[in-house]
PDB file of C-alpha atoms in Angstrom:
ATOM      1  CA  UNK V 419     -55.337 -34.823 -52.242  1.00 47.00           C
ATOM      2  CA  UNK V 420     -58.257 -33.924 -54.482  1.00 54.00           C
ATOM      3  CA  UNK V 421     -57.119 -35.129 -57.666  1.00 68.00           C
ATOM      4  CA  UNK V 422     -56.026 -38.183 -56.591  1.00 68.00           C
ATOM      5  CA  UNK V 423     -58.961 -38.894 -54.688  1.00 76.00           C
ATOM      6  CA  UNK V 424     -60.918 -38.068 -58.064  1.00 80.00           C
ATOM      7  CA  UNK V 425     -59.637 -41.374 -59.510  1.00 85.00           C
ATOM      8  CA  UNK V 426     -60.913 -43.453 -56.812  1.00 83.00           C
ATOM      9  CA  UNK V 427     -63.938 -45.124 -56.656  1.00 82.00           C
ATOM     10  CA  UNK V 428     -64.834 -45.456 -59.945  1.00 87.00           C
ATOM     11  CA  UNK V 429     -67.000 -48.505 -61.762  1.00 87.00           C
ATOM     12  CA  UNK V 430     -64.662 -50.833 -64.122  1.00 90.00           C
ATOM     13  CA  UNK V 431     -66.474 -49.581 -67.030  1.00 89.00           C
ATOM     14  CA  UNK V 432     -65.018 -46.385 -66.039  1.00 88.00           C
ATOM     15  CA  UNK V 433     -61.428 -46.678 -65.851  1.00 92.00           C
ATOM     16  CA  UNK V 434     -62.107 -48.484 -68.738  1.00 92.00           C
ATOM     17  CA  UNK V 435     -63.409 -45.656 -70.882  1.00 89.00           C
ATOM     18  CA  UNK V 436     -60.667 -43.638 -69.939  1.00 91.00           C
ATOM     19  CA  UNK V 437     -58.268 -46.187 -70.470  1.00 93.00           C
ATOM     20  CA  UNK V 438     -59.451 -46.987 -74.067  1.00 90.00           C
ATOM     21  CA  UNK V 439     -60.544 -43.475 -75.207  1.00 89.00           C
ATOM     22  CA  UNK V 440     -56.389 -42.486 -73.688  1.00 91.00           C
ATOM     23  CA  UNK V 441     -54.698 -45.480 -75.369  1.00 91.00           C
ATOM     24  CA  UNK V 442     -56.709 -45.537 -78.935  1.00 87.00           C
ATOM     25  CA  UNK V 443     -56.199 -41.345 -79.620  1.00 84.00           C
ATOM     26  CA  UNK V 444     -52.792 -41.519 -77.875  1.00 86.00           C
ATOM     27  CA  UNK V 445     -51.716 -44.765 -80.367  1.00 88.00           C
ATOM     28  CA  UNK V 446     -53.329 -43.705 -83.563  1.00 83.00           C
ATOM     29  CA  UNK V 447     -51.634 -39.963 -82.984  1.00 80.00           C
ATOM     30  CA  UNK V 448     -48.239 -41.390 -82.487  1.00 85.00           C
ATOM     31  CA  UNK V 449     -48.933 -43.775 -85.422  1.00 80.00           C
ATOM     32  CA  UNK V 450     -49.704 -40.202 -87.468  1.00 77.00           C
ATOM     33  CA  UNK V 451     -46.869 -38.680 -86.010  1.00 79.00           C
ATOM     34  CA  UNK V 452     -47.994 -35.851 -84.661  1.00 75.00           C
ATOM     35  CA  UNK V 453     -46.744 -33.129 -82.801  1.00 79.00           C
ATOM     36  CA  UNK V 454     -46.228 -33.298 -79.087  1.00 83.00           C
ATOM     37  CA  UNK V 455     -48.124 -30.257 -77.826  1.00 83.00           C
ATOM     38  CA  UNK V 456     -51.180 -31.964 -80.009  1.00 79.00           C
ATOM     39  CA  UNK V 457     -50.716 -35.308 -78.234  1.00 85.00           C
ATOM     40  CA  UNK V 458     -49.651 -33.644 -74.773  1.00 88.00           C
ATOM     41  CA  UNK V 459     -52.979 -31.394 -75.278  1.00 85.00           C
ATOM     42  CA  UNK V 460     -54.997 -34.382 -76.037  1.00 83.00           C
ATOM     43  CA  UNK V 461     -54.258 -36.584 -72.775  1.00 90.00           C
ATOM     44  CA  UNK V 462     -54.929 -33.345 -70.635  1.00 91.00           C
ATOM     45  CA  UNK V 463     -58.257 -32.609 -72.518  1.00 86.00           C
ATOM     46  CA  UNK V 464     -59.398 -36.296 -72.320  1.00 89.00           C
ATOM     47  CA  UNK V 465     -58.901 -36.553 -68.790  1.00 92.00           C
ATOM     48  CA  UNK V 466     -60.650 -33.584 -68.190  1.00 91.00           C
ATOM     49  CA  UNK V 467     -64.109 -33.927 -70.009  1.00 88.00           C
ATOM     50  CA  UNK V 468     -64.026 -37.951 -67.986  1.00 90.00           C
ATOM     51  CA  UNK V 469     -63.532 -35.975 -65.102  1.00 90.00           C
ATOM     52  CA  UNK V 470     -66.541 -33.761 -65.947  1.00 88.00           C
ATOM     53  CA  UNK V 471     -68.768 -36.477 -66.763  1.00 87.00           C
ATOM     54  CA  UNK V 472     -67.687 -37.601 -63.595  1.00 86.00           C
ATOM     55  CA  UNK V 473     -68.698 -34.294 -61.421  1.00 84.00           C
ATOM     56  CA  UNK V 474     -65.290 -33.936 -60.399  1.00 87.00           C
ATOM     57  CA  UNK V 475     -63.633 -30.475 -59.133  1.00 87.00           C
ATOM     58  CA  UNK V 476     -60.745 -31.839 -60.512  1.00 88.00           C
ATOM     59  CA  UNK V 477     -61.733 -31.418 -64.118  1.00 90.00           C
ATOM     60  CA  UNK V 478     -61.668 -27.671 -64.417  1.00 90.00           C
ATOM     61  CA  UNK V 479     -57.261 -28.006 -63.664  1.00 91.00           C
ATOM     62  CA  UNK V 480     -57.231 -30.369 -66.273  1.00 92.00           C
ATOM     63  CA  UNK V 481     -59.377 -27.234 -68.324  1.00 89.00           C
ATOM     64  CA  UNK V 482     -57.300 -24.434 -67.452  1.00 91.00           C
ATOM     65  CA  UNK V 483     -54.396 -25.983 -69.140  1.00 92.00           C
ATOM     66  CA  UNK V 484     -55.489 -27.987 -71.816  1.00 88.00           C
ATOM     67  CA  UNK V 485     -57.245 -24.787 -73.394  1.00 88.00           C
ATOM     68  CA  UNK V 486     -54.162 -23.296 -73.302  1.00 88.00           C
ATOM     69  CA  UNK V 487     -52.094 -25.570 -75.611  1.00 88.00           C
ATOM     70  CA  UNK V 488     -55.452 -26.529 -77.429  1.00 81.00           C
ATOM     71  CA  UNK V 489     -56.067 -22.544 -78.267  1.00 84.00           C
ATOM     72  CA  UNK V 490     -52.312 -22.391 -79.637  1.00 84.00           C
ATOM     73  CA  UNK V 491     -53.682 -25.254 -82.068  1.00 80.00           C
ATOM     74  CA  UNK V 492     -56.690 -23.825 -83.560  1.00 79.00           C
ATOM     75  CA  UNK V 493     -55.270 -20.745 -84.134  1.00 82.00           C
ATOM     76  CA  UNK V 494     -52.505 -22.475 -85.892  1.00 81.00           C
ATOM     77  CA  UNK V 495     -55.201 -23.590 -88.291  1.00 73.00           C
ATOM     78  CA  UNK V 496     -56.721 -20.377 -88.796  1.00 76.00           C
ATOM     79  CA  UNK V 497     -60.208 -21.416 -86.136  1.00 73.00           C
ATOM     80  CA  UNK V 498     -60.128 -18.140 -84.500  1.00 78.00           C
ATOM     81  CA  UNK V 499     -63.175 -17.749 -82.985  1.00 71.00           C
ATOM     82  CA  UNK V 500     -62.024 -21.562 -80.830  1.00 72.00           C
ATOM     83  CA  UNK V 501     -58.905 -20.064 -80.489  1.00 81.00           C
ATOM     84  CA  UNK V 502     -60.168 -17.087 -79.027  1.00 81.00           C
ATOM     85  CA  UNK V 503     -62.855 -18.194 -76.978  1.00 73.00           C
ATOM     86  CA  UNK V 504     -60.040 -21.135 -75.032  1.00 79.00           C
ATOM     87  CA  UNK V 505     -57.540 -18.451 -74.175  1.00 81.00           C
ATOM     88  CA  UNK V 506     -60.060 -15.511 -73.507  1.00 84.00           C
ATOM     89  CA  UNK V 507     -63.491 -16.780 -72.249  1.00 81.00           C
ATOM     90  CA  UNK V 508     -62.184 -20.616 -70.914  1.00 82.00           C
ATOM     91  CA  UNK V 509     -58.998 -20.007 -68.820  1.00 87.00           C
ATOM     92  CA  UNK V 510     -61.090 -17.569 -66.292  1.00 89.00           C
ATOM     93  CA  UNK V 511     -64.163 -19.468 -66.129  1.00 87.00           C
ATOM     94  CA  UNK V 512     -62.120 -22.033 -65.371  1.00 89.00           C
ATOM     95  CA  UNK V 513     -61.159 -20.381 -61.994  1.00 91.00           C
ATOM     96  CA  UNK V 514     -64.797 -19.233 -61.833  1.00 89.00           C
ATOM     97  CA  UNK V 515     -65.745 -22.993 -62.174  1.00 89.00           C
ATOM     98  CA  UNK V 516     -63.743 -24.264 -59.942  1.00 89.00           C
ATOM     99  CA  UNK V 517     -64.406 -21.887 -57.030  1.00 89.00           C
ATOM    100  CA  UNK V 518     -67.537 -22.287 -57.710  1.00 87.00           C
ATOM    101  CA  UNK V 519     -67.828 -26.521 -57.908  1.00 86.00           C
ATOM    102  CA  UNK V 520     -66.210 -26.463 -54.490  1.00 84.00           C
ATOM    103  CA  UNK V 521     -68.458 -24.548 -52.474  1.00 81.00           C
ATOM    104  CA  UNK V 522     -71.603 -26.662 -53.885  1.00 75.00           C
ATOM    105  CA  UNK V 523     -70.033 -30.199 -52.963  1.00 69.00           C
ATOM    106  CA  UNK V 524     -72.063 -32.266 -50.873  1.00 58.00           C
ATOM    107  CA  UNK V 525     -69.000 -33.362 -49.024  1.00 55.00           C
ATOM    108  CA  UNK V 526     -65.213 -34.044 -48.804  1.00 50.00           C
ATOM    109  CA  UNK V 527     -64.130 -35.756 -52.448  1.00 49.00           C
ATOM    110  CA  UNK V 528     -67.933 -36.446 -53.142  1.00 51.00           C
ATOM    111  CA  UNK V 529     -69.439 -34.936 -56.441  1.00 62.00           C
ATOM    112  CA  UNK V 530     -71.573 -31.873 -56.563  1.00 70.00           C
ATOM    113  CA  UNK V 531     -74.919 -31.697 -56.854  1.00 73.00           C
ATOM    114  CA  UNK V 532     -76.504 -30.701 -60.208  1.00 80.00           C
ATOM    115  CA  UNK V 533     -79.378 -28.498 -61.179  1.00 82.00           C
ATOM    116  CA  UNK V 534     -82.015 -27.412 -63.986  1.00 84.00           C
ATOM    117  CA  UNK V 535     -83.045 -24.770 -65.983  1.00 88.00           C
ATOM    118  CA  UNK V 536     -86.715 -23.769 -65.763  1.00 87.00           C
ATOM    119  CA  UNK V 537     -88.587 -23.022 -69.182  1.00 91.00           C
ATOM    120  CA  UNK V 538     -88.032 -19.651 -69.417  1.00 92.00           C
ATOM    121  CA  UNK V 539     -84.489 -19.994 -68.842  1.00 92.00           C
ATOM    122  CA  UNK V 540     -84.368 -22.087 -71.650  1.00 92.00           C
ATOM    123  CA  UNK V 541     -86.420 -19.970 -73.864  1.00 94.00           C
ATOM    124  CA  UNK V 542     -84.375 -16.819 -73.012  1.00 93.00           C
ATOM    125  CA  UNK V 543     -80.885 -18.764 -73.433  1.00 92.00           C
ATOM    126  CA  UNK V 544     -81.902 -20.141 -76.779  1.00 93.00           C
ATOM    127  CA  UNK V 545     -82.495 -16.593 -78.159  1.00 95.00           C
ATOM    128  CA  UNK V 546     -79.719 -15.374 -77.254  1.00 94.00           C
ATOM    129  CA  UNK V 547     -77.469 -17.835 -78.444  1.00 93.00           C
ATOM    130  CA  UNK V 548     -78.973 -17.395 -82.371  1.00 94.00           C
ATOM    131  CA  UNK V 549     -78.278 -13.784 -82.302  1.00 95.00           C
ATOM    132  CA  UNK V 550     -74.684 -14.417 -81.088  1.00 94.00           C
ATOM    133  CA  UNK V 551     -73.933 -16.723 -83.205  1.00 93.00           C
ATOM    134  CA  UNK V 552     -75.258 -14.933 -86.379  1.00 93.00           C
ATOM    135  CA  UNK V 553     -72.903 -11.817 -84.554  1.00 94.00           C
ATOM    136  CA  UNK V 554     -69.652 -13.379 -84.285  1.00 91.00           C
ATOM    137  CA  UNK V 555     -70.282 -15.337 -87.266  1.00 90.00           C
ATOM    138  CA  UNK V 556     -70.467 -11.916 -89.275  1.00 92.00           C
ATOM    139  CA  UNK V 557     -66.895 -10.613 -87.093  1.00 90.00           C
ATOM    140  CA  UNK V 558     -65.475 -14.088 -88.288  1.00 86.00           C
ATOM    141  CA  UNK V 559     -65.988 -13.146 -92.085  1.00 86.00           C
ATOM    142  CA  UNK V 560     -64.570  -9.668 -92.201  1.00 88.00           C
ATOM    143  CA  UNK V 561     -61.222 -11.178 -90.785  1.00 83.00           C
ATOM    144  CA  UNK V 562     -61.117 -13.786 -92.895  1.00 77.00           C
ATOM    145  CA  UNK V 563     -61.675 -16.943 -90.612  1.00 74.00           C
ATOM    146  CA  UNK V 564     -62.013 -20.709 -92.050  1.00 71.00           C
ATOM    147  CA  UNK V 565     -65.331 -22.091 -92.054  1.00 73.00           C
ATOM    148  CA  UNK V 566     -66.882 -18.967 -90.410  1.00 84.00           C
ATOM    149  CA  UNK V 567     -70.836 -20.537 -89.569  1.00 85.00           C
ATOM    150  CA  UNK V 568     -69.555 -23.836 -87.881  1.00 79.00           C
ATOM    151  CA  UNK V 569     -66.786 -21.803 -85.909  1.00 80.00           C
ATOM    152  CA  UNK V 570     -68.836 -19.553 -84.575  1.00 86.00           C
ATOM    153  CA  UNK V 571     -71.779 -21.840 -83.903  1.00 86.00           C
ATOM    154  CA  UNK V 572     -69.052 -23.965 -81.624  1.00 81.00           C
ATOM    155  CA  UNK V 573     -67.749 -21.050 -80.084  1.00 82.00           C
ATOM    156  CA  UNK V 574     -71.096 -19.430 -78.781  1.00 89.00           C
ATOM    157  CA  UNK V 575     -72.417 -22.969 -77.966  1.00 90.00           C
ATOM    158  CA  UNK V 576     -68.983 -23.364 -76.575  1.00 84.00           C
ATOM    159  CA  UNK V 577     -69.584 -20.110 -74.229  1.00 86.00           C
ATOM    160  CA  UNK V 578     -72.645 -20.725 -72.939  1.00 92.00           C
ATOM    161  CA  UNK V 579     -72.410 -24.835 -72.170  1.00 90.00           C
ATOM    162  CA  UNK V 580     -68.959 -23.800 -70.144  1.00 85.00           C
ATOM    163  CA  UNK V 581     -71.229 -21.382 -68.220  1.00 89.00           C
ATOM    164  CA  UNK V 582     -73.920 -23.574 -67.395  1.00 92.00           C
ATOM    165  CA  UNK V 583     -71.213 -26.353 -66.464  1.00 89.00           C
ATOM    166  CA  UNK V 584     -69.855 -23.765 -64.119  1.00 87.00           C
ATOM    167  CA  UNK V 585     -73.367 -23.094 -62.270  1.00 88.00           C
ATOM    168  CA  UNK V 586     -74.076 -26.849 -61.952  1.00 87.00           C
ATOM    169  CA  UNK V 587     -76.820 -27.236 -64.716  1.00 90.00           C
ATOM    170  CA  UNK V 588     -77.246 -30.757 -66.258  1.00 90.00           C
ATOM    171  CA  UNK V 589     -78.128 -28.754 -69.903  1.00 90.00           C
ATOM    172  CA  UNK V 590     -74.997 -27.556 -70.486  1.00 92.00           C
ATOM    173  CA  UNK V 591     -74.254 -31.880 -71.784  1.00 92.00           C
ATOM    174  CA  UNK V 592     -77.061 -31.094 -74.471  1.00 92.00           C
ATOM    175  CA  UNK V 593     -74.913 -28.532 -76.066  1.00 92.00           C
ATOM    176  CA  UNK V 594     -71.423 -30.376 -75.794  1.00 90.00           C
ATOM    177  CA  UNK V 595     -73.097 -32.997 -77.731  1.00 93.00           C
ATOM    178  CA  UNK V 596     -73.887 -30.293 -80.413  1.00 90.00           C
ATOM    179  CA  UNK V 597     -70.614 -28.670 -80.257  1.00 86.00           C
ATOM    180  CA  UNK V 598     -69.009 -31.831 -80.208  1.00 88.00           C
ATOM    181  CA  UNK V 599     -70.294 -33.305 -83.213  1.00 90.00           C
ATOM    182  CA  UNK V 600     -69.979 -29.874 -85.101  1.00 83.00           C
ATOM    183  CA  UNK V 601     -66.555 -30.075 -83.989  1.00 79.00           C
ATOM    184  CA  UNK V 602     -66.061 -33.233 -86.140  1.00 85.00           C
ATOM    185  CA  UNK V 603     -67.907 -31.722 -88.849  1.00 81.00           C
ATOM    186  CA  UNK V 604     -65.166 -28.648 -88.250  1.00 74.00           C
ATOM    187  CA  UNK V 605     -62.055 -30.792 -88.199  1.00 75.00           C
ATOM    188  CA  UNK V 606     -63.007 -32.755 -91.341  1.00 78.00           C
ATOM    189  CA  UNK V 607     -63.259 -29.918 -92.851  1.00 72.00           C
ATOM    190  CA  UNK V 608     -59.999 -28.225 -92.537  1.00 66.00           C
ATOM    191  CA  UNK V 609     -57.950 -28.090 -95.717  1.00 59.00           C
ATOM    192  CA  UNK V 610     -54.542 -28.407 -94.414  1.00 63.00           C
ATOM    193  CA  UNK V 611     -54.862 -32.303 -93.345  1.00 66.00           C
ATOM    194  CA  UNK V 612     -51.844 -32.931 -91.247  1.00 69.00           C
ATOM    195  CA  UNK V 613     -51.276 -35.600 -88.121  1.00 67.00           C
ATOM    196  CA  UNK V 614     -52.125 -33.032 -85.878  1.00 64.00           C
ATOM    197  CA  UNK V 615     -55.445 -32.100 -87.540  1.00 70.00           C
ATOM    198  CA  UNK V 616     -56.533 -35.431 -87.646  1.00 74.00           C
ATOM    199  CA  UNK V 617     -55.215 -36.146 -83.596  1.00 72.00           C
ATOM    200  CA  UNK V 618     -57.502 -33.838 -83.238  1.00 72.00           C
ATOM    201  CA  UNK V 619     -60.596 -34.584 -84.869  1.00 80.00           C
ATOM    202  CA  UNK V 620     -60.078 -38.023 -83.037  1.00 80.00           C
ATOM    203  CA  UNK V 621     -59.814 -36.355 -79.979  1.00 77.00           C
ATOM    204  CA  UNK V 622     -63.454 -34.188 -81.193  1.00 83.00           C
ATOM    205  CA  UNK V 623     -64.971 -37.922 -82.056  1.00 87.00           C
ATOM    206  CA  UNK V 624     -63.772 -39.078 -77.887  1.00 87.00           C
ATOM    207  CA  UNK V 625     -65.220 -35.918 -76.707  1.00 86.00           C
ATOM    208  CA  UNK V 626     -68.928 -36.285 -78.659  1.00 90.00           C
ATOM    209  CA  UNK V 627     -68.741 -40.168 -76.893  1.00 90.00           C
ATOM    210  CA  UNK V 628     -68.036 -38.794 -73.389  1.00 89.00           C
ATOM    211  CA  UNK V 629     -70.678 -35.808 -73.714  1.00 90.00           C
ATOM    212  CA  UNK V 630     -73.225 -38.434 -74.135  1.00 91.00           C
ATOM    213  CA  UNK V 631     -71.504 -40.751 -71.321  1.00 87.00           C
ATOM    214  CA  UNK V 632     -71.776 -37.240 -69.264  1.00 88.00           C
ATOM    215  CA  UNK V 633     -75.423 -36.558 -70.018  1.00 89.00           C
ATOM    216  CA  UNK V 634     -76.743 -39.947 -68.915  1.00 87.00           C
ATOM    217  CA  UNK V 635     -74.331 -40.397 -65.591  1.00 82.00           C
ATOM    218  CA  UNK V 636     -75.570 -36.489 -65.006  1.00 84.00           C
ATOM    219  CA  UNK V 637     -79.032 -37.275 -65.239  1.00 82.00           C
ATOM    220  CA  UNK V 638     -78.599 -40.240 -63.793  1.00 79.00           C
ATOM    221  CA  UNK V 639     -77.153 -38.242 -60.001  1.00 74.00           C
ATOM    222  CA  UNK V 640     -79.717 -36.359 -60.226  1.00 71.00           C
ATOM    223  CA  UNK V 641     -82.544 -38.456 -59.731  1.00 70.00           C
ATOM    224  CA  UNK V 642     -80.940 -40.180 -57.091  1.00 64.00           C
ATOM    225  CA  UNK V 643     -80.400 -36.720 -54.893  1.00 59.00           C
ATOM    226  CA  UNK V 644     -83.925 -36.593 -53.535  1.00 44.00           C
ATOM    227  CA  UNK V 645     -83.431 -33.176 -51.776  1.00 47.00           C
ATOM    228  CA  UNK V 646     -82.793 -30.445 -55.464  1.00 45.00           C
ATOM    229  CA  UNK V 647     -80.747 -27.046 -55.548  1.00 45.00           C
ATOM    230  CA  UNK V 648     -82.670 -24.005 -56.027  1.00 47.00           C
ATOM    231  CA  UNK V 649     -82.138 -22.180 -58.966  1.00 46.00           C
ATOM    232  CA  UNK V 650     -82.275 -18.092 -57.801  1.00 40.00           C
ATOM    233  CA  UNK V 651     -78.035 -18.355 -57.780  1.00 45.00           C
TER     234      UNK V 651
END
């Protein structure tokens, strides 16, 4: 069974992470007394992005529903481009993702292999993520949104990072960092400070550790996969 199986074979530092990063967020929330759907959406989000780190197929289940209760949350607290973007954009490249993940494994419960994006890709990618962010950022204003710059600058960077997780690249961890740690920035900066908006921004602060846990275990497959995947898909 595949998500079982996803749990095996990990190192003790590891199960550790997951165990610490589950217990600290999950303790401090309760302590807060926050809502359940905010803790509930919290366990299911932190076990996904290990997962991910983790190149595990697994992770895009955990997605699917966490972005449902997590969109419910930010658009509680007026973040409607996050909102948005979880229920809209996330949910189906979910399903894209994890279609996709389990064609490209290199065997039964192994990981998959990862890829790169050549310059140009890169060059391309980066201009079109400045105009969309200026875009939405200017559809964010006219309905009134909260913090309209760093909301849309998370939601485009949100977009295109779930995209290139999708197709396998290792640069969609450079941009979790970034919309990670904006994220905090985001949550800090909500005016209605409540348990749940702080569960949160705790859960933001696990995420922005795990992204960089994610880049260097990424990385790190890749240069121990001697044969690489092309990049024409």
């Amino acid at each position: 069974m595949i998500l079982a199986s996803d749990f095996k074979g990990w190192k003790k530092g590891e199960y550790l992470w997951l165990g610490v990063s589950l217990l600290t967020t999950v303790s401090a929330s309760i302590y807060l007394k926050a809502g359940a759907m905010s803790i509930i959406a919290m366990i299911i989000n932190i076990i996904c992005v290990v997962l991910l780190a983790k190149g595990k197929v697994s992770n895009f289940i955990f997605s699917i529903i966490g972005s449902l209760l997590y969109g419910y949350i930010t658009y509680s607290n007026a973040i409607y481009g996050d909102a948005i973007m979880r229920v809209v954009y996330n949910i189906p490249m979910g399903i894209f993702g994890y279609i996709t993940w389990k064609k490209n494994k290199v065997k039964a419960d192994d990981d998959v292999e990862f890829r790169v994006l050549t310059t140009k890709q890169r060059l391309s990618g980066t201009i079109g993520v400045i105009i969309a962010i200026g875009t939405l950022a200017g559809i964010l204003h006219l309905i009134h949104g909260s913090n309209v710059i760093l909301d849309a600058t998370t939601t485009i960077l949100g977009i295109v990072a779930l995209f290139l997780m999708s197709k396998r690249y290792t640069e969609n961890w450079y941009l979790w960092i970034l919309v990670n740690a904006i994220s905090v920035i985001l949550w800090l900066r909500v005016g209605n400070i409540s348990p749940e908006t702080v569960a949160t921004l705790l859960m933001w602060v696990v995420f922005l550790l795990n992204s960089i846990f994610g880049t260097i275990n990424w990385k790190k497959q890749c240069r121990s996969k001697e044969k690489s995947v092309p990049n024409y898909e």
